[in-house]
Amino acid sequence: MDLYSMMASFTFSSVFITGSNRGLGLNMIKHILNSSTVPKHIIATCRSLKADNAQELQKLAETNSNIHVLEFDMADVSGPRLPEPVKQVLDIVQEAGLNLLINNAGMNLKETFDEVSPDIMRRTFDVNTIAPCMITKAFRPLLKRAAEMKQPGEQPEAAVVNISSDLGSIDNITNAYMLAYKVSKAALNMVTKAVSGEFADDGITVVSVHPGWVKTDMGGSNASLTIDESVSSVVKVISSLQKSQTGSFFSYDGTILPW
């Protein structure tokens, strides 16, 4: 019996996952669907429902009535469109609120330091830092509502999980390759730490999770983990969250990473 199996589980009846049409997001949905306590609502976003890489997600939704697919571009968070997904989610979850928000969508342009530009920095920050921050802010009332609906205990009543990276750990950085990605993830970790304090009285747990170096379109074929290895471990970390761990930076294996 491992550490995870001995812990009481954080169970959630609703989850909202950004960037769900491929890679980690899509496979998180698959793992959650196969869990012992399948949520009543799995709300997944992708940038375009017309894109070829959204077909598998749509097929999952066709065969699982608890999956709701929303079209949402992460670059729209600073514009007028952000209230739309909030309203759509409210229509789905209604008075029960939202138990779990997973800010998964991200981008990495893999630029060298000589190639980094203001445009690359802005585009990367928009998706990796600004969008998760604004989405978390927008969904706070629904997360708070879900927290108020559950009996208090050691496990969270509601949670925000920011998918970060160990490349956002200032302690671990030795060069400026992929600088925009590294700095944006370090900034996302600051969002996690700051918001965890802001949300403390709302009963909402907020953490960052590094999924490992994963064989995805972003991670590349030389990565050390398969998607299944990464996602199964990340789902275990989420399921074993304790309220006392709010503001933490986890690796996929449950260990704590340095900021």
GROMACS .gro file of N, CA and C in nm, residues 157-231:
model
  225
  157GLU      N    1  -1.242   2.149   0.005
  157GLU     CA    2  -1.380   2.151  -0.044
  157GLU      C    3  -1.382   2.195  -0.190
  158ALA      N    4  -1.283   2.277  -0.228
  158ALA     CA    5  -1.265   2.321  -0.366
  158ALA      C    6  -1.116   2.350  -0.384
  159ALA      N    7  -1.070   2.343  -0.509
  159ALA     CA    8  -0.927   2.361  -0.532
  159ALA      C    9  -0.899   2.419  -0.669
  160VAL      N   10  -0.785   2.489  -0.678
  160VAL     CA   11  -0.729   2.537  -0.804
  160VAL      C   12  -0.593   2.471  -0.820
  161VAL      N   13  -0.573   2.404  -0.933
  161VAL     CA   14  -0.445   2.340  -0.963
  161VAL      C   15  -0.386   2.407  -1.087
  162ASN      N   16  -0.274   2.475  -1.068
  162ASN     CA   17  -0.203   2.538  -1.180
  162ASN      C   18  -0.094   2.443  -1.230
  163ILE      N   19  -0.106   2.401  -1.355
  163ILE     CA   20  -0.003   2.313  -1.412
  163ILE      C   21   0.118   2.399  -1.446
  164SER      N   22   0.222   2.384  -1.368
  164SER     CA   23   0.342   2.466  -1.380
  164SER      C   24   0.455   2.382  -1.441
  165SER      N   25   0.577   2.407  -1.399
  165SER     CA   26   0.693   2.332  -1.449
  165SER      C   27   0.808   2.352  -1.352
  166ASP      N   28   0.895   2.251  -1.344
  166ASP     CA   29   1.014   2.270  -1.261
  166ASP      C   30   1.105   2.377  -1.322
  167LEU      N   31   1.081   2.410  -1.451
  167LEU     CA   32   1.156   2.519  -1.513
  167LEU      C   33   1.112   2.655  -1.461
  168GLY      N   34   1.005   2.658  -1.383
  168GLY     CA   35   0.963   2.779  -1.316
  168GLY      C   36   1.022   2.791  -1.177
  169SER      N   37   1.104   2.694  -1.138
  169SER     CA   38   1.173   2.699  -1.009
  169SER      C   39   1.302   2.778  -1.025
  170ILE      N   40   1.310   2.893  -0.962
  170ILE     CA   41   1.429   2.979  -0.976
  170ILE      C   42   1.554   2.906  -0.928
  171ASP      N   43   1.539   2.824  -0.825
  171ASP     CA   44   1.652   2.747  -0.772
  171ASP      C   45   1.715   2.656  -0.877
  172ASN      N   46   1.634   2.606  -0.970
  172ASN     CA   47   1.680   2.502  -1.062
  172ASN      C   48   1.732   2.552  -1.196
  173ILE      N   49   1.732   2.683  -1.220
  173ILE     CA   50   1.762   2.736  -1.353
  173ILE      C   51   1.910   2.769  -1.368
  174THR      N   52   1.968   2.725  -1.482
  174THR     CA   53   2.110   2.748  -1.507
  174THR      C   54   2.139   2.816  -1.640
  175ASN      N   55   2.035   2.835  -1.725
  175ASN     CA   56   2.058   2.901  -1.853
  175ASN      C   57   1.931   2.972  -1.900
  176ALA      N   58   1.941   3.046  -2.011
  176ALA     CA   59   1.830   3.130  -2.058
  176ALA      C   60   1.758   3.071  -2.179
  177TYR      N   61   1.780   2.943  -2.208
  177TYR     CA   62   1.703   2.878  -2.314
  177TYR      C   63   1.556   2.869  -2.269
  178MET      N   64   1.462   2.896  -2.361
  178MET     CA   65   1.318   2.898  -2.330
  178MET      C   66   1.288   2.997  -2.217
  179LEU      N   67   1.352   3.112  -2.223
  179LEU     CA   68   1.340   3.208  -2.113
  179LEU      C   69   1.196   3.252  -2.089
  180ALA      N   70   1.122   3.277  -2.197
  180ALA     CA   71   0.983   3.323  -2.180
  180ALA      C   72   0.901   3.219  -2.105
  181TYR      N   73   0.919   3.093  -2.137
  181TYR     CA   74   0.845   2.985  -2.069
  181TYR      C   75   0.886   2.979  -1.922
  182LYS      N   76   1.015   2.982  -1.895
  182LYS     CA   77   1.064   2.972  -1.758
  182LYS      C   78   1.013   3.088  -1.672
  183VAL      N   79   1.023   3.210  -1.724
  183VAL     CA   80   0.980   3.326  -1.647
  183VAL      C   81   0.829   3.325  -1.628
  184SER      N   82   0.754   3.283  -1.731
  184SER     CA   83   0.608   3.279  -1.719
  184SER      C   84   0.563   3.176  -1.615
  185LYS      N   85   0.633   3.064  -1.606
  185LYS     CA   86   0.597   2.963  -1.507
  185LYS      C   87   0.640   3.005  -1.365
  186ALA      N   88   0.751   3.077  -1.355
  186ALA     CA   89   0.789   3.132  -1.224
  186ALA      C   90   0.683   3.232  -1.178
  187ALA      N   91   0.633   3.312  -1.273
  187ALA     CA   92   0.527   3.408  -1.240
  187ALA      C   93   0.398   3.336  -1.204
  188LEU      N   94   0.368   3.226  -1.273
  188LEU     CA   95   0.249   3.147  -1.239
  188LEU      C   96   0.260   3.093  -1.097
  189ASN      N   97   0.380   3.051  -1.058
  189ASN     CA   98   0.400   3.004  -0.921
  189ASN      C   99   0.375   3.115  -0.820
  190MET      N  100   0.412   3.238  -0.853
  190MET     CA  101   0.381   3.351  -0.766
  190MET      C  102   0.230   3.372  -0.756
  191VAL      N  103   0.161   3.355  -0.869
  191VAL     CA  104   0.014   3.362  -0.866
  191VAL      C  105  -0.041   3.258  -0.769
  192THR      N  106   0.009   3.135  -0.779
  192THR     CA  107  -0.035   3.028  -0.688
  192THR      C  108  -0.017   3.067  -0.543
  193LYS      N  109   0.102   3.112  -0.510
  193LYS     CA  110   0.134   3.145  -0.370
  193LYS      C  111   0.049   3.260  -0.320
  194ALA      N  112   0.035   3.364  -0.401
  194ALA     CA  113  -0.042   3.482  -0.359
  194ALA      C  114  -0.191   3.450  -0.348
  195VAL      N  115  -0.244   3.380  -0.447
  195VAL     CA  116  -0.387   3.351  -0.447
  195VAL      C  117  -0.423   3.251  -0.337
  196SER      N  118  -0.330   3.164  -0.300
  196SER     CA  119  -0.359   3.068  -0.192
  196SER      C  120  -0.390   3.142  -0.063
  197GLY      N  121  -0.320   3.252  -0.039
  197GLY     CA  122  -0.350   3.332   0.079
  197GLY      C  123  -0.481   3.410   0.064
  198GLU      N  124  -0.503   3.460  -0.055
  198GLU     CA  125  -0.627   3.535  -0.083
  198GLU      C  126  -0.750   3.447  -0.066
  199PHE      N  127  -0.739   3.318  -0.104
  199PHE     CA  128  -0.853   3.227  -0.101
  199PHE      C  129  -0.867   3.148   0.029
  200ALA      N  130  -0.776   3.170   0.123
  200ALA     CA  131  -0.772   3.086   0.243
  200ALA      C  132  -0.905   3.087   0.318
  201ASP      N  133  -0.965   3.203   0.331
  201ASP     CA  134  -1.091   3.212   0.407
  201ASP      C  135  -1.211   3.161   0.327
  202ASP      N  136  -1.191   3.136   0.198
  202ASP     CA  137  -1.300   3.084   0.114
  202ASP      C  138  -1.305   2.932   0.114
  203GLY      N  139  -1.207   2.867   0.178
  203GLY     CA  140  -1.203   2.721   0.178
  203GLY      C  141  -1.154   2.662   0.047
  204ILE      N  142  -1.077   2.741  -0.030
  204ILE     CA  143  -1.028   2.697  -0.161
  204ILE      C  144  -0.878   2.674  -0.153
  205THR      N  145  -0.834   2.553  -0.183
  205THR     CA  146  -0.693   2.518  -0.183
  205THR      C  147  -0.633   2.549  -0.320
  206VAL      N  148  -0.513   2.609  -0.322
  206VAL     CA  149  -0.449   2.649  -0.447
  206VAL      C  150  -0.305   2.596  -0.449
  207VAL      N  151  -0.270   2.520  -0.554
  207VAL     CA  152  -0.135   2.463  -0.563
  207VAL      C  153  -0.085   2.470  -0.707
  208SER      N  154   0.046   2.463  -0.721
  208SER     CA  155   0.111   2.442  -0.851
  208SER      C  156   0.158   2.298  -0.859
  209VAL      N  157   0.151   2.239  -0.979
  209VAL     CA  158   0.197   2.101  -0.999
  209VAL      C  159   0.282   2.094  -1.126
  210HIS      N  160   0.403   2.039  -1.110
  210HIS     CA  161   0.492   2.011  -1.224
  210HIS      C  162   0.461   1.870  -1.273
  211PRO      N  163   0.418   1.855  -1.400
  211PRO     CA  164   0.378   1.723  -1.449
  211PRO      C  165   0.494   1.635  -1.494
  212GLY      N  166   0.617   1.685  -1.482
  212GLY     CA  167   0.732   1.612  -1.533
  212GLY      C  168   0.761   1.651  -1.677
  213TRP      N  169   0.872   1.597  -1.728
  213TRP     CA  170   0.907   1.619  -1.869
  213TRP      C  171   0.837   1.507  -1.948
  214VAL      N  172   0.737   1.545  -2.024
  214VAL     CA  173   0.642   1.449  -2.080
  214VAL      C  174   0.649   1.444  -2.232
  215LYS      N  175   0.634   1.323  -2.285
  215LYS     CA  176   0.633   1.303  -2.430
  215LYS      C  177   0.501   1.356  -2.489
  216THR      N  178   0.496   1.486  -2.509
  216THR     CA  179   0.381   1.551  -2.573
  216THR      C  180   0.435   1.636  -2.687
  217ASP      N  181   0.344   1.705  -2.757
  217ASP     CA  182   0.389   1.797  -2.862
  217ASP      C  183   0.482   1.902  -2.805
  218MET      N  184   0.454   1.949  -2.683
  218MET     CA  185   0.539   2.049  -2.620
  218MET      C  186   0.668   1.987  -2.565
  219GLY      N  187   0.657   1.872  -2.500
  219GLY     CA  188   0.773   1.811  -2.436
  219GLY      C  189   0.871   1.746  -2.532
  220GLY      N  190   0.821   1.696  -2.645
  220GLY     CA  191   0.907   1.632  -2.743
  220GLY      C  192   0.927   1.484  -2.717
  221SER      N  193   0.985   1.417  -2.815
  221SER     CA  194   1.000   1.271  -2.810
  221SER      C  195   1.110   1.225  -2.715
  222ASN      N  196   1.201   1.315  -2.676
  222ASN     CA  197   1.310   1.276  -2.586
  222ASN      C  198   1.273   1.286  -2.439
  223ALA      N  199   1.152   1.327  -2.410
  223ALA     CA  200   1.109   1.343  -2.271
  223ALA      C  201   1.114   1.211  -2.196
  224SER      N  202   1.124   1.219  -2.064
  224SER     CA  203   1.146   1.099  -1.982
  224SER      C  204   1.019   1.027  -1.941
  225LEU      N  205   0.904   1.093  -1.949
  225LEU     CA  206   0.778   1.032  -1.904
  225LEU      C  207   0.679   1.018  -2.019
  226THR      N  208   0.604   0.910  -2.019
  226THR     CA  209   0.491   0.900  -2.110
  226THR      C  210   0.376   0.985  -2.055
  227ILE      N  211   0.281   1.016  -2.140
  227ILE     CA  212   0.165   1.093  -2.094
  227ILE      C  213   0.093   1.017  -1.984
  228ASP      N  214   0.077   0.887  -2.001
  228ASP     CA  215   0.005   0.808  -1.902
  228ASP      C  216   0.076   0.810  -1.767
  229GLU      N  217   0.209   0.797  -1.767
  229GLU     CA  218   0.285   0.800  -1.642
  229GLU      C  219   0.269   0.934  -1.572
  230SER      N  220   0.277   1.041  -1.647
  230SER     CA  221   0.264   1.174  -1.589
  230SER      C  222   0.123   1.198  -1.535
  231VAL      N  223   0.024   1.176  -1.620
  231VAL     CA  224  -0.113   1.211  -1.583
  231VAL      C  225  -0.163   1.127  -1.466
   0.00000   0.00000   0.00000
